[in-house]
Amino acid sequence: MNRVPLQQPQNCGPWELKERLGTGGFGNVTRWQNKDTEEQIAIKQCRQELSDRNKERWCLEIQIMNRLDHVNVVAAREVPEGMQQLVATNDLPLMAMEYCQGGDLRKYLNILENCCGMREGSILILLRDISSALMYLHSNRIIHRDLKPENIVLQQGEKRLIHKIIDLGYAKELDQSSLCTSFVGTLQYLAPELIERQKYDVTVDYWSFGTLVFECITGFRPFLPTWQPVPWHNKVRLKQDDDIVVYESLAGEVCFSKHLPQPNNLNSLLLEKMESWLQLMLKWSPRKRGKEGNSFSQLELILQLKLVHVLNMMSAKILTYKVAEDETVASLQLRIEKDTNIPAANQELLLEAGLALEPQALATQCAIDYTEIDGRRTDLPLVFLFDCSSCSYEPQFAPRTLPENIRFVQTDPKHLLPYSNLRRTCGQAWHTIRSLKEDWQRLQQGQKAALMSLLRHNSSLSKQKNEMVSMYQRLTAKQEFFSTSLHVDMDKYQEQTSTGIASEKLLGVWREMEQTAISCSKAKVVELEEEMMKLQPDIVDVQRQPWRSGETLETLEGKAMELFRNLREKPREQRCPGDSQELVRLVLQAVQFYERKLKDFYTHLSKTAVCRRRVMELLPKVEGVVQEMVENEQVLMSLQERRQKELWNLLKVACSKVRSPVSGSPDGLRTSSSVPPLLTTGHSLQQLDESLVEESKAYESHLQSLMHNTMQESVGSMEMLREWVWLRGDQNFSSDLS
């Protein structure tokens, strides 16, 4: 419908006339808005010159709408009080409906970007909505009979567009004159039995629905859309049951095909399933149409598919997989292995944010749910596949299969094409360049995922490096303290040997402890730190992304779009044949640019992979050194405890030597010859000379003082080694790598 500007404002109570939406088969449609509630409705008014039969159909449509209630069927509304008298020009009732602000599907299909078909998500949403509406109508014994893009309107829902069927209960009079004058357009969607005036059933809606879906996928109607009725009927009826398209090539040949033509926006898996479904819906015979396996049941299975799109970064190809609700990523990887020959153990599956998919996680987390997102979006989620065993990425560019029209004009760009063929070829040229641009953007997303993964691992490496350096400083300090305290003990020990207490065995053990402590501080920290510092400039370099140069493709796409727009907007009197030289030049430039830049891209991707491998190799090394230092720290603690025990044993022996009534030294100890024994067998203390008694008392007092001082030093040493408040790692002794 064409919208007509208002000549003058018009009101009916709180309702205000906003605009004339256009003229349909039966009458005019206007939009009204309630000034109080801002509710909007569409009012359809029947023309007075309708035949009696069509007036009956008009009343029938109002009756049908008033008893239907489905989200995908436009809802009836109450006609505002007084509007019948104000607006009506005859005795036929007005029809009030909900207003759908998105316009009709024809308007959406006419957008330049949809010249070669709608986006995959938009098609799936349309299939879900219209199939649901048709099943509802058929269950209520209603056949629409005039399903076409003009009779489907769009309304923006909370999360996505909602499609609604309008014009219920209406079919045009198919007399001879209407067949001749209006076939191109509406009658293209009518089932053959309606055109042939045969008996029909709900399968007429199957044909219309299949024709409509084909146009949404490809951008044009399936069966010779520009032909006149009689030759059209004679040619199309020759198609086989499984043929879903009959078209005239640029060479003038009429071709039949069982497959959806390129270009379109469906993935390979969905393309195959939609071809099978269309073969069911577009059978010429109504007895066979839609009957095998029930067309709506088959469509429901398609709509329930959980699809995961995997971009193989080794080949720049997208692989599409149907996944079950309980299928794990590990199971998906086995299927990927069969298609790519990349072992599952070497696969890394990344999301765009650089997060790796865990093998035990569900694969459906990556599936697209079109009930939750707007199907018109182009930035749909992808999973990026990398081969961890390889750091050398070579471009394996297999050029996209060019559309048939583009291949034809490449052979002779100066060949003059009729306007309609030239316009379609121009649209295909633009779509080809846009597809190359989007391929390039997807590769950039994969590179971004690889870079984000690299930075995430590098951040972990940086944290471990800081932990390693901090622990190394603590370990070194503990080792130095242990060695220093050990030397002090050894010096003190040497000093007291003159008192008569000595053990070569103990001295040897302490010297062994010293060597063990020195070996504990020998870790490859400096070497690892230097290796990590050398890695950082390379990581910074890959972040500069010198390969980002997709602007040329965007420029070429813009030029192709402008060429296409100018061609479409030509006045009818100027629509003459033309050549394709400019189209061919733009496509050729785009393909050459893509191939050339692909080499630079994979060189850069290889650098990223090399950096990632270096990081992944360093991580276990750093972890190993940290673990080794943890163990060495425990060794130092055990050495300190052992040394403390040896000191206590030494003191115990010294005490027993001083206080024992038995002369002689314990095993391993000797008494200096210059020091007389404190207690000897067969002598009593009373028999000793007074001077000897005084000397012994002085010696005992000196030894007790020495024991006390030694015990204090030992306890203090042990406490300091255990606490190390100043070396607990609270301070960061190394700057972050990044």
XYZ file of C-alpha atoms in Angstrom:
738
model
C 0.000 0.000 0.000
C 1.121 3.547 -0.757
C 0.685 6.046 2.049
C -1.208 9.216 1.138
C -0.684 12.519 3.005
C -3.709 14.038 4.737
C -5.496 16.947 3.125
C -7.055 18.137 6.396
C -7.246 16.906 10.016
C -10.230 14.798 11.040
C -11.394 13.753 14.520
C -13.914 11.342 15.985
C -14.161 11.934 19.707
C -10.688 11.249 21.167
C -9.613 9.581 17.916
C -7.581 11.603 15.433
C -6.906 10.652 11.813
C -3.121 10.455 11.355
C -2.567 9.232 7.796
C -3.991 7.288 4.904
C -2.065 4.039 4.706
C -3.212 3.271 1.171
C -5.737 1.478 -0.965
C -6.317 -2.263 -1.014
C -8.423 -4.582 -3.128
C -11.642 -3.714 -1.307
C -11.124 -0.186 -0.069
C -9.050 2.396 1.787
C -7.063 1.991 4.997
C -6.381 4.848 7.430
C -4.490 5.123 10.725
C -6.159 6.651 13.776
C -4.697 7.482 17.181
C -6.436 7.978 20.515
C -5.250 11.296 21.964
C -5.900 10.118 25.523
C -4.361 6.619 25.487
C -2.112 6.942 22.377
C -3.546 3.634 21.145
C -3.406 3.271 17.363
C -5.790 1.356 15.105
C -6.204 0.845 11.373
C -9.653 1.455 9.883
C -10.479 -0.287 6.623
C -13.359 1.148 4.617
C -15.051 -0.786 1.804
C -15.493 0.845 -1.597
C -19.047 1.354 -2.773
C -18.509 -0.038 -6.278
C -17.872 -3.616 -5.098
C -19.981 -6.386 -6.550
C -22.601 -8.046 -4.367
C -20.405 -11.143 -4.089
C -17.419 -9.149 -2.889
C -19.614 -7.249 -0.433
C -20.544 -10.617 1.047
C -16.868 -11.497 1.288
C -16.233 -8.190 3.000
C -18.757 -8.970 5.702
C -17.391 -12.512 5.943
C -13.877 -11.191 6.570
C -15.139 -9.036 9.444
C -16.921 -12.030 10.962
C -13.808 -14.208 10.634
C -11.516 -11.615 12.183
C -13.822 -11.068 15.137
C -13.651 -14.730 16.138
C -9.922 -15.318 15.624
C -7.265 -14.880 18.288
C -3.661 -15.602 17.329
C -0.478 -13.597 17.744
C 0.380 -13.981 14.043
C -3.065 -13.030 12.728
C -3.899 -9.340 12.819
C -6.417 -8.760 15.612
C -9.794 -7.086 15.232
C -10.590 -3.998 17.294
C -13.821 -2.267 18.261
C -14.863 0.446 15.808
C -14.871 3.709 17.810
C -18.310 5.088 18.564
C -19.532 7.494 15.917
C -16.856 6.597 13.359
C -19.238 4.553 11.195
C -21.440 7.607 10.659
C -18.466 9.937 10.230
C -16.356 7.944 7.782
C -18.551 5.404 5.986
C -19.768 6.302 2.500
C -22.074 3.287 2.228
C -23.984 0.868 4.410
C -21.101 -1.620 4.689
C -19.536 -1.845 8.165
C -16.070 -0.494 8.858
C -13.299 -2.891 9.827
C -11.059 -1.909 12.770
C -7.729 -3.713 13.246
C -4.601 -3.414 15.331
C -2.069 -1.134 13.666
C 1.296 -2.699 12.737
C 3.880 0.044 12.386
C 6.453 -2.049 10.501
C 4.630 -1.901 7.181
C 4.092 -4.960 5.012
C 6.544 -7.634 3.917
C 6.664 -6.252 0.376
C 8.091 -3.018 1.717
C 10.732 -5.007 3.601
C 11.606 -7.118 0.549
C 12.014 -3.967 -1.540
C 14.859 -2.718 0.659
C 18.029 -2.669 -1.458
C 19.872 -4.923 1.004
C 17.279 -7.670 0.412
C 17.688 -7.750 -3.371
C 19.242 -11.235 -3.153
C 17.127 -12.447 -0.265
C 16.638 -11.736 3.411
C 19.038 -12.649 6.192
C 18.915 -16.208 7.481
C 17.507 -15.154 10.839
C 14.742 -13.081 9.255
C 13.726 -16.038 7.074
C 13.523 -18.419 10.031
C 11.424 -15.964 12.036
C 9.081 -15.506 9.065
C 8.760 -19.287 8.681
C 7.917 -19.691 12.357
C 5.320 -16.911 12.414
C 3.488 -17.591 9.146
C 3.462 -21.378 9.530
C 1.959 -20.933 12.997
C -0.694 -18.574 11.606
C -1.572 -20.891 8.698
C -1.891 -23.941 10.940
C -4.195 -21.917 13.188
C -6.344 -20.789 10.255
C -6.515 -24.277 8.776
C -7.474 -25.737 12.143
C -10.368 -23.249 12.106
C -11.326 -24.413 8.596
C -10.187 -21.158 7.004
C -8.235 -21.014 3.734
C -6.556 -17.695 3.089
C -6.237 -18.112 -0.708
C -4.331 -14.856 -1.194
C -1.143 -15.212 0.826
C 1.489 -12.803 -0.522
C 4.013 -10.271 0.855
C 1.427 -7.477 0.674
C -0.829 -9.433 3.054
C 1.803 -9.917 5.754
C 2.511 -6.994 8.062
C 5.339 -6.506 10.552
C 5.142 -5.355 14.138
C 8.072 -4.790 16.478
C 7.814 -7.044 19.524
C 9.834 -6.928 22.730
C 12.723 -8.942 21.278
C 12.115 -9.262 17.537
C 9.831 -8.510 14.615
C 6.470 -10.290 14.581
C 4.745 -11.173 11.297
C 0.946 -11.064 11.054
C -1.412 -12.181 8.288
C -4.066 -9.728 7.105
C -6.891 -9.695 4.493
C -8.627 -12.878 5.616
C -11.441 -14.456 3.680
C -10.635 -12.637 0.435
C -9.778 -13.972 -3.044
C -9.888 -11.978 -6.212
C -12.342 -12.689 -8.984
C -10.341 -14.660 -11.520
C -12.105 -13.720 -14.727
C -10.312 -13.667 -18.064
C -9.578 -9.947 -17.956
C -7.935 -10.060 -14.556
C -5.754 -12.957 -15.665
C -4.441 -10.914 -18.540
C -3.941 -7.627 -16.731
C -2.819 -8.442 -13.219
C -1.003 -11.754 -13.499
C 2.445 -10.303 -12.871
C 2.303 -9.770 -9.135
C -0.545 -11.191 -7.107
C -1.367 -14.131 -9.370
C 2.228 -15.333 -9.166
C 1.401 -16.568 -5.654
C -1.829 -18.347 -6.612
C -1.825 -22.130 -6.840
C -2.314 -23.587 -10.361
C -5.710 -25.079 -9.460
C -7.038 -21.625 -8.554
C -5.901 -20.248 -11.894
C -7.416 -23.260 -13.657
C -10.674 -22.819 -11.643
C -10.502 -26.334 -10.261
C -11.605 -27.526 -6.862
C -9.122 -26.662 -4.152
C -8.341 -27.207 -0.490
C -5.787 -25.935 2.049
C -2.933 -26.911 -0.291
C -3.485 -23.667 -2.229
C -2.005 -21.915 0.802
C 0.955 -24.326 0.664
C 1.794 -23.167 -2.854
C 1.467 -19.498 -1.896
C 3.547 -19.998 1.249
C 6.281 -21.862 -0.653
C 6.385 -19.182 -3.352
C 6.588 -16.438 -0.741
C 9.389 -18.198 1.188
C 11.356 -18.803 -2.029
C 11.199 -15.080 -2.787
C 12.326 -14.207 0.739
C 15.334 -16.527 0.340
C 16.432 -15.479 -3.161
C 14.911 -12.048 -3.772
C 12.762 -13.149 -6.734
C 9.738 -15.369 -7.378
C 10.472 -18.961 -8.408
C 8.571 -19.421 -11.670
C 9.312 -17.105 -14.621
C 8.221 -13.953 -12.754
C 8.122 -11.686 -15.832
C 6.174 -13.995 -18.154
C 2.552 -13.513 -19.169
C -0.150 -15.964 -17.995
C -0.625 -18.275 -20.966
C 3.045 -18.961 -21.833
C 3.790 -19.046 -18.091
C 1.201 -21.760 -17.476
C 2.296 -23.810 -20.480
C 5.964 -23.737 -19.460
C 5.764 -24.090 -15.666
C 3.424 -27.082 -15.803
C 6.276 -28.986 -17.494
C 8.383 -28.883 -14.343
C 9.164 -32.078 -12.452
C 7.657 -32.628 -9.005
C 10.954 -31.757 -7.296
C 11.701 -28.648 -9.373
C 11.448 -25.536 -7.217
C 12.553 -22.907 -9.734
C 11.981 -22.231 -13.422
C 13.976 -19.279 -14.745
C 15.223 -17.761 -17.957
C 18.998 -17.472 -18.201
C 20.770 -14.441 -19.664
C 21.363 -16.556 -22.764
C 17.580 -16.869 -23.193
C 17.266 -20.520 -22.149
C 14.486 -21.677 -19.811
C 16.061 -23.711 -17.001
C 14.506 -26.020 -14.401
C 16.236 -26.760 -11.097
C 15.655 -28.666 -7.858
C 18.022 -26.377 -5.934
C 17.905 -22.874 -4.532
C 19.926 -20.556 -6.777
C 22.865 -18.498 -5.584
C 23.317 -15.988 -4.159
C 21.346 -16.328 -0.934
C 22.098 -16.000 2.773
C 21.380 -19.525 4.049
C 24.058 -21.751 5.539
C 24.791 -25.031 3.757
C 22.902 -27.258 6.212
C 19.769 -25.105 6.254
C 19.938 -24.666 2.473
C 19.657 -28.411 1.910
C 16.721 -28.800 4.304
C 14.847 -25.829 2.857
C 15.244 -27.242 -0.653
C 13.575 -30.481 0.476
C 10.759 -28.539 2.132
C 10.174 -26.318 -0.922
C 10.074 -29.399 -3.155
C 7.178 -30.548 -0.981
C 5.353 -27.202 -1.033
C 5.736 -26.372 -4.740
C 4.476 -29.552 -6.373
C 2.173 -28.783 -9.282
C -0.355 -31.442 -8.320
C -2.450 -30.486 -5.258
C -2.868 -34.189 -4.431
C 0.889 -34.502 -3.846
C 1.600 -31.028 -2.505
C 2.616 -30.961 1.143
C 1.405 -34.504 1.779
C 4.637 -36.492 2.165
C 5.512 -36.443 5.833
C 3.286 -33.409 6.474
C 4.874 -30.153 5.357
C 4.285 -28.300 8.640
C 5.729 -31.142 10.714
C 8.810 -31.132 8.499
C 9.094 -27.369 8.836
C 8.798 -27.616 12.617
C 11.778 -29.990 12.665
C 13.770 -27.418 10.689
C 12.798 -24.628 13.070
C 13.800 -26.725 16.090
C 17.341 -27.214 14.805
C 20.104 -26.081 17.137
C 22.856 -24.883 14.816
C 26.452 -24.073 15.712
C 28.545 -22.202 13.141
C 32.287 -22.947 13.283
C 34.733 -20.810 11.288
C 37.785 -22.893 10.437
C 40.599 -20.345 10.654
C 42.887 -22.687 8.722
C 40.689 -22.620 5.601
C 38.433 -19.562 6.163
C 35.381 -21.811 5.672
C 32.280 -21.934 7.871
C 31.129 -25.362 9.042
C 27.561 -25.666 10.337
C 26.554 -28.429 12.755
C 23.214 -29.547 14.110
C 23.709 -30.261 17.812
C 21.508 -32.141 20.261
C 20.390 -30.647 23.566
C 22.770 -32.851 25.579
C 25.697 -32.894 23.142
C 29.030 -31.835 24.605
C 31.775 -29.789 23.008
C 33.971 -32.914 23.049
C 31.408 -34.728 20.882
C 31.269 -31.759 18.509
C 35.064 -31.802 18.248
C 35.003 -35.397 17.033
C 32.664 -34.354 14.217
C 34.904 -31.406 13.401
C 37.871 -33.783 13.260
C 36.157 -35.805 10.512
C 35.528 -32.678 8.432
C 38.869 -30.923 8.928
C 41.386 -33.687 9.771
C 42.415 -31.643 12.811
C 42.647 -34.071 15.778
C 40.298 -33.174 18.614
C 43.284 -32.943 20.980
C 44.791 -30.202 18.787
C 41.582 -28.204 18.371
C 41.003 -24.969 20.203
C 37.474 -23.585 19.934
C 37.275 -19.914 20.858
C 34.416 -17.480 21.253
C 34.933 -13.932 20.012
C 35.936 -12.753 23.503
C 38.829 -15.233 23.424
C 37.262 -17.692 25.868
C 37.943 -21.339 25.089
C 35.082 -23.838 25.088
C 35.557 -26.545 27.684
C 35.190 -30.105 26.293
C 32.705 -31.118 28.994
C 30.463 -28.074 28.368
C 27.275 -28.286 26.285
C 27.629 -27.381 22.620
C 24.202 -25.692 22.622
C 25.709 -22.719 24.464
C 26.939 -21.581 21.029
C 23.675 -22.238 19.177
C 21.567 -19.347 17.901
C 18.074 -18.867 19.294
C 16.162 -16.666 16.855
C 13.267 -16.330 19.280
C 15.574 -14.246 21.468
C 17.397 -12.050 18.937
C 16.535 -9.886 15.955
C 17.008 -11.986 12.830
C 18.128 -8.932 10.849
C 21.411 -8.810 12.751
C 24.594 -9.715 10.890
C 26.922 -10.164 13.883
C 25.699 -13.641 14.753
C 27.783 -15.746 17.159
C 30.564 -17.821 15.646
C 32.950 -20.364 17.115
C 36.508 -20.004 15.819
C 38.546 -23.159 15.212
C 42.351 -23.095 15.601
C 44.912 -25.877 15.258
C 47.126 -25.678 18.368
C 49.742 -27.943 16.798
C 50.468 -25.435 14.032
C 51.963 -21.964 14.120
C 52.121 -21.553 10.363
C 48.882 -20.456 8.725
C 48.826 -20.568 4.945
C 45.957 -18.974 3.000
C 43.833 -21.697 1.448
C 41.632 -19.348 -0.514
C 38.916 -21.045 -2.524
C 37.022 -18.251 -4.299
C 33.306 -18.040 -3.662
C 31.237 -19.525 -6.440
C 30.074 -16.486 -8.353
C 26.378 -16.231 -9.275
C 25.417 -17.466 -12.717
C 24.677 -13.976 -14.036
C 28.081 -12.660 -12.919
C 29.866 -15.576 -14.571
C 27.953 -14.890 -17.777
C 28.776 -11.168 -17.993
C 32.435 -11.836 -17.123
C 32.823 -13.553 -20.474
C 31.464 -10.525 -22.343
C 31.063 -7.384 -20.193
C 29.983 -5.320 -23.214
C 26.998 -7.546 -23.951
C 23.766 -5.523 -23.677
C 21.253 -6.890 -21.177
C 17.541 -6.030 -20.919
C 16.793 -3.706 -18.022
C 15.278 -6.376 -15.735
C 18.246 -8.727 -16.257
C 20.728 -5.892 -15.831
C 19.101 -4.834 -12.559
C 19.214 -8.357 -11.156
C 22.836 -8.821 -12.258
C 23.756 -5.515 -10.629
C 22.147 -6.659 -7.376
C 24.131 -9.905 -7.524
C 27.360 -7.956 -8.055
C 26.675 -5.891 -4.946
C 25.800 -9.021 -2.936
C 29.032 -10.722 -4.053
C 31.145 -7.802 -2.840
C 29.196 -7.583 0.421
C 29.769 -11.309 1.003
C 33.529 -10.852 0.540
C 33.472 -7.948 2.988
C 31.608 -10.021 5.576
C 34.012 -12.943 5.055
C 36.842 -10.522 5.797
C 35.073 -9.210 8.897
C 34.577 -12.748 10.200
C 38.285 -13.461 9.761
C 39.018 -10.302 11.735
C 36.721 -11.557 14.484
C 38.707 -14.803 14.534
C 41.978 -12.883 14.760
C 40.498 -10.844 17.600
C 39.528 -14.060 19.403
C 43.077 -15.403 18.996
C 44.527 -12.131 20.283
C 42.176 -12.024 23.275
C 43.117 -15.612 24.111
C 46.810 -14.715 23.844
C 46.389 -11.718 26.159
C 44.415 -13.801 28.649
C 47.152 -16.449 28.813
C 49.811 -13.733 28.934
C 48.025 -12.162 31.888
C 48.153 -15.507 33.692
C 51.837 -15.764 32.832
C 52.416 -12.258 34.190
C 50.743 -13.123 37.492
C 52.762 -16.307 37.813
C 55.929 -14.410 36.967
C 55.230 -11.922 39.768
C 54.567 -14.787 42.157
C 57.778 -16.482 41.041
C 59.902 -13.355 41.559
C 58.313 -12.618 44.929
C 58.830 -16.179 46.113
C 62.403 -16.144 44.835
C 63.125 -13.028 46.885
C 61.606 -14.621 49.989
C 63.512 -17.832 49.427
C 66.786 -15.987 48.879
C 66.282 -13.941 52.044
C 65.479 -17.049 54.073
C 68.494 -18.841 52.676
C 70.755 -15.897 53.499
C 69.334 -15.650 57.011
C 69.740 -19.370 57.520
C 73.352 -19.287 56.320
C 74.153 -16.230 58.446
C 72.630 -17.718 61.586
C 74.383 -20.994 60.860
C 77.737 -19.203 60.637
C 77.018 -17.443 63.923
C 76.252 -20.793 65.550
C 79.376 -22.325 64.094
C 81.467 -19.399 65.376
C 79.916 -19.701 68.826
C 80.489 -23.411 68.700
C 84.168 -22.888 67.908
C 84.449 -20.471 70.819
C 82.986 -22.905 73.363
C 85.116 -25.856 72.274
C 87.753 -24.488 74.644
C 85.386 -25.348 77.506
C 85.628 -28.981 76.589
C 82.423 -29.684 74.560
C 82.984 -30.612 70.895
C 81.516 -32.909 68.190
C 83.046 -33.347 64.749
C 79.915 -35.188 63.663
C 77.704 -32.204 64.530
C 80.057 -29.812 62.787
C 79.972 -31.965 59.648
C 76.172 -32.023 59.665
C 76.054 -28.241 59.903
C 78.410 -27.882 56.963
C 76.205 -30.212 54.914
C 73.209 -28.076 55.881
C 75.001 -25.014 54.602
C 75.594 -26.613 51.184
C 71.972 -27.809 51.007
C 70.718 -24.304 51.829
C 72.903 -22.815 49.094
C 71.532 -25.299 46.550
C 67.952 -24.375 47.549
C 68.425 -20.846 46.258
C 69.555 -21.974 42.811
C 66.410 -21.564 40.610
C 66.184 -20.611 36.909
C 64.286 -17.456 37.762
C 66.527 -14.954 36.035
C 66.608 -16.946 32.787
C 62.818 -17.305 32.709
C 62.301 -13.646 33.527
C 64.580 -12.621 30.666
C 62.743 -14.942 28.271
C 59.395 -13.437 29.275
C 60.699 -9.908 28.836
C 61.832 -10.757 25.303
C 58.315 -12.035 24.506
C 56.456 -8.865 25.478
C 57.516 -6.629 22.521
C 56.278 -9.316 20.105
C 52.895 -9.420 21.855
C 52.652 -5.630 21.694
C 53.507 -5.800 17.994
C 50.673 -8.197 17.095
C 48.216 -5.898 18.879
C 48.973 -3.084 16.453
C 46.997 -4.995 13.780
C 48.502 -3.577 10.588
C 46.303 -6.011 8.619
C 43.120 -4.039 9.300
C 42.513 -2.712 5.825
C 38.981 -3.747 4.906
C 38.075 -0.183 3.974
C 38.677 -0.937 0.294
C 35.989 -3.629 0.316
C 33.596 -1.227 2.030
C 34.336 1.379 -0.634
C 33.739 -1.096 -3.455
C 30.521 -2.250 -1.797
C 29.359 1.350 -1.564
C 30.051 1.936 -5.259
C 28.168 -1.228 -6.242
C 25.222 -0.237 -4.038
C 25.093 3.240 -5.560
C 25.150 1.735 -9.051
C 22.315 -0.612 -8.106
C 20.277 2.176 -6.490
C 20.578 4.436 -9.536
C 19.521 1.586 -11.802
C 16.455 0.759 -9.694
C 15.336 4.361 -9.396
C 15.411 5.062 -13.124
C 12.097 6.325 -14.501
C 10.287 3.723 -16.584
C 10.850 5.617 -19.812
C 14.636 5.466 -19.231
C 14.847 1.761 -18.445
C 16.763 0.624 -21.478
C 19.298 -2.195 -22.064
C 22.856 -1.669 -20.821
C 26.240 -3.380 -20.494
C 27.961 -4.772 -17.380
C 31.481 -3.394 -17.686
C 31.364 -1.389 -14.446
C 29.841 -4.323 -12.534
C 32.534 -6.728 -13.701
C 35.283 -4.241 -12.840
C 34.018 -3.773 -9.262
C 33.663 -7.521 -8.635
C 37.119 -8.222 -10.058
C 38.712 -5.537 -7.871
C 37.009 -6.940 -4.770
C 38.147 -10.515 -5.437
C 41.737 -9.448 -6.173
C 41.899 -7.284 -3.059
C 40.558 -10.115 -0.894
C 43.094 -12.612 -2.234
C 45.980 -10.189 -1.778
C 45.067 -9.165 1.763
C 44.417 -12.749 2.780
C 48.155 -13.479 2.514
C 49.017 -10.562 4.813
C 46.298 -11.623 7.215
C 47.579 -15.171 7.609
C 51.146 -13.926 8.062
C 49.928 -11.845 10.973
C 47.825 -14.707 12.335
C 50.929 -16.914 12.289
C 52.799 -14.339 14.408
C 49.952 -14.401 16.905
C 50.074 -18.203 16.989
C 53.858 -18.160 17.590
C 53.448 -15.750 20.519
C 50.713 -17.907 21.952
C 52.865 -21.030 21.716
C 55.742 -19.269 23.493
C 53.389 -18.199 26.284
C 51.945 -21.700 26.602
C 55.459 -23.180 26.772
C 56.523 -20.715 29.472
C 53.502 -21.288 31.704
C 54.436 -24.835 32.828
C 58.087 -23.802 33.218
C 57.159 -20.982 35.576
C 54.748 -23.250 37.433
C 57.540 -25.810 37.808
C 60.002 -23.248 39.171
C 57.408 -21.916 41.629
C 56.667 -25.442 42.828
C 60.390 -26.142 43.148
C 60.854 -23.024 45.282
C 57.923 -24.036 47.495
C 59.653 -27.357 48.082
C 63.010 -25.625 48.700
C 61.358 -23.351 51.231
C 60.091 -26.411 53.060
C 63.610 -27.888 52.943
C 65.018 -24.729 54.538
C 62.414 -24.910 57.284
C 63.236 -28.538 57.951
C 66.970 -27.698 58.051
C 66.330 -24.959 60.570
C 64.241 -27.270 62.736
C 66.906 -29.946 62.517
C 69.606 -27.448 63.484
C 67.556 -26.340 66.452
C 67.199 -29.934 67.590
C 70.962 -30.437 67.251
C 71.565 -27.357 69.395
C 69.183 -28.604 72.030
C 70.846 -31.993 71.988
C 74.222 -30.285 72.396
C 72.946 -28.306 75.357
C 71.415 -31.432 76.846
C 74.751 -33.190 76.612
C 76.498 -30.186 78.127
C 74.084 -30.136 81.049
C 74.469 -33.843 81.646
C 78.265 -33.412 81.563
C 78.122 -30.670 84.163
C 75.704 -32.433 86.521
C 76.503 -36.111 85.962
C 78.084 -37.985 88.962
C 79.946 -40.137 86.496
C 83.164 -38.899 84.947
C 83.911 -39.151 81.277
C 82.316 -37.738 78.155
C 79.274 -38.923 76.197
C 79.814 -40.670 72.902
C 81.297 -38.369 70.332
C 82.303 -35.711 72.910
C 85.694 -35.110 74.379
C 86.916 -33.185 77.465
C 89.850 -30.859 77.127
C 92.887 -32.047 79.132
C 93.352 -28.586 80.568
C 90.014 -28.718 82.345
C 89.812 -31.019 85.371
C 86.774 -33.299 85.636
C 83.908 -31.940 87.656
C 82.977 -35.271 89.247
C 85.140 -38.392 89.399
C 84.390 -41.857 90.695
C 85.612 -42.606 94.237
C 86.008 -39.009 95.302
C 83.565 -36.943 97.286
C 83.049 -33.222 97.024
C 84.202 -32.738 100.650
C 87.605 -34.219 99.798
C 88.345 -31.669 97.050
C 90.544 -28.767 97.662
C 88.636 -25.531 98.338
C 90.294 -23.868 95.366
C 89.127 -26.699 93.081
C 85.594 -26.348 94.422
C 85.582 -22.643 93.709
C 86.942 -23.229 90.214
C 84.278 -25.855 89.511
C 81.535 -23.558 90.729
C 82.811 -20.767 88.516
C 82.944 -23.129 85.514
C 79.409 -24.360 86.197
C 78.134 -20.793 86.470
C 79.839 -19.878 83.192
C 78.381 -22.924 81.418
C 74.878 -22.213 82.676
C 75.177 -18.632 81.464
C 76.363 -19.916 78.078
C 73.420 -22.351 77.925
C 70.963 -19.588 78.723
C 72.344 -17.260 76.035
C 72.417 -20.040 73.450
C 68.829 -21.033 74.169
C 67.679 -17.427 73.822
C 69.454 -17.070 70.473
C 68.015 -20.374 69.209
C 64.452 -19.493 70.155
C 64.808 -16.079 68.547
C 66.226 -17.571 65.350
C 63.391 -20.056 65.084
C 60.712 -17.410 65.616
C 62.207 -15.078 63.013
C 62.449 -17.850 60.439
C 58.837 -18.877 60.998
C 57.309 -15.423 60.934
C 59.168 -13.442 58.232
C 56.614 -10.683 58.447
C 58.636 -8.514 56.105
C 58.779 -11.243 53.437
C 55.227 -12.546 53.284
C 54.735 -11.482 49.694
C 52.551 -8.464 50.500
C 54.914 -6.337 48.488
C 55.164 -6.643 44.719
C 58.855 -6.727 43.843
C 58.377 -6.888 40.094
C 56.350 -4.846 37.702
C 53.665 -6.579 35.685
C 54.828 -7.991 32.374
C 52.081 -6.369 30.480
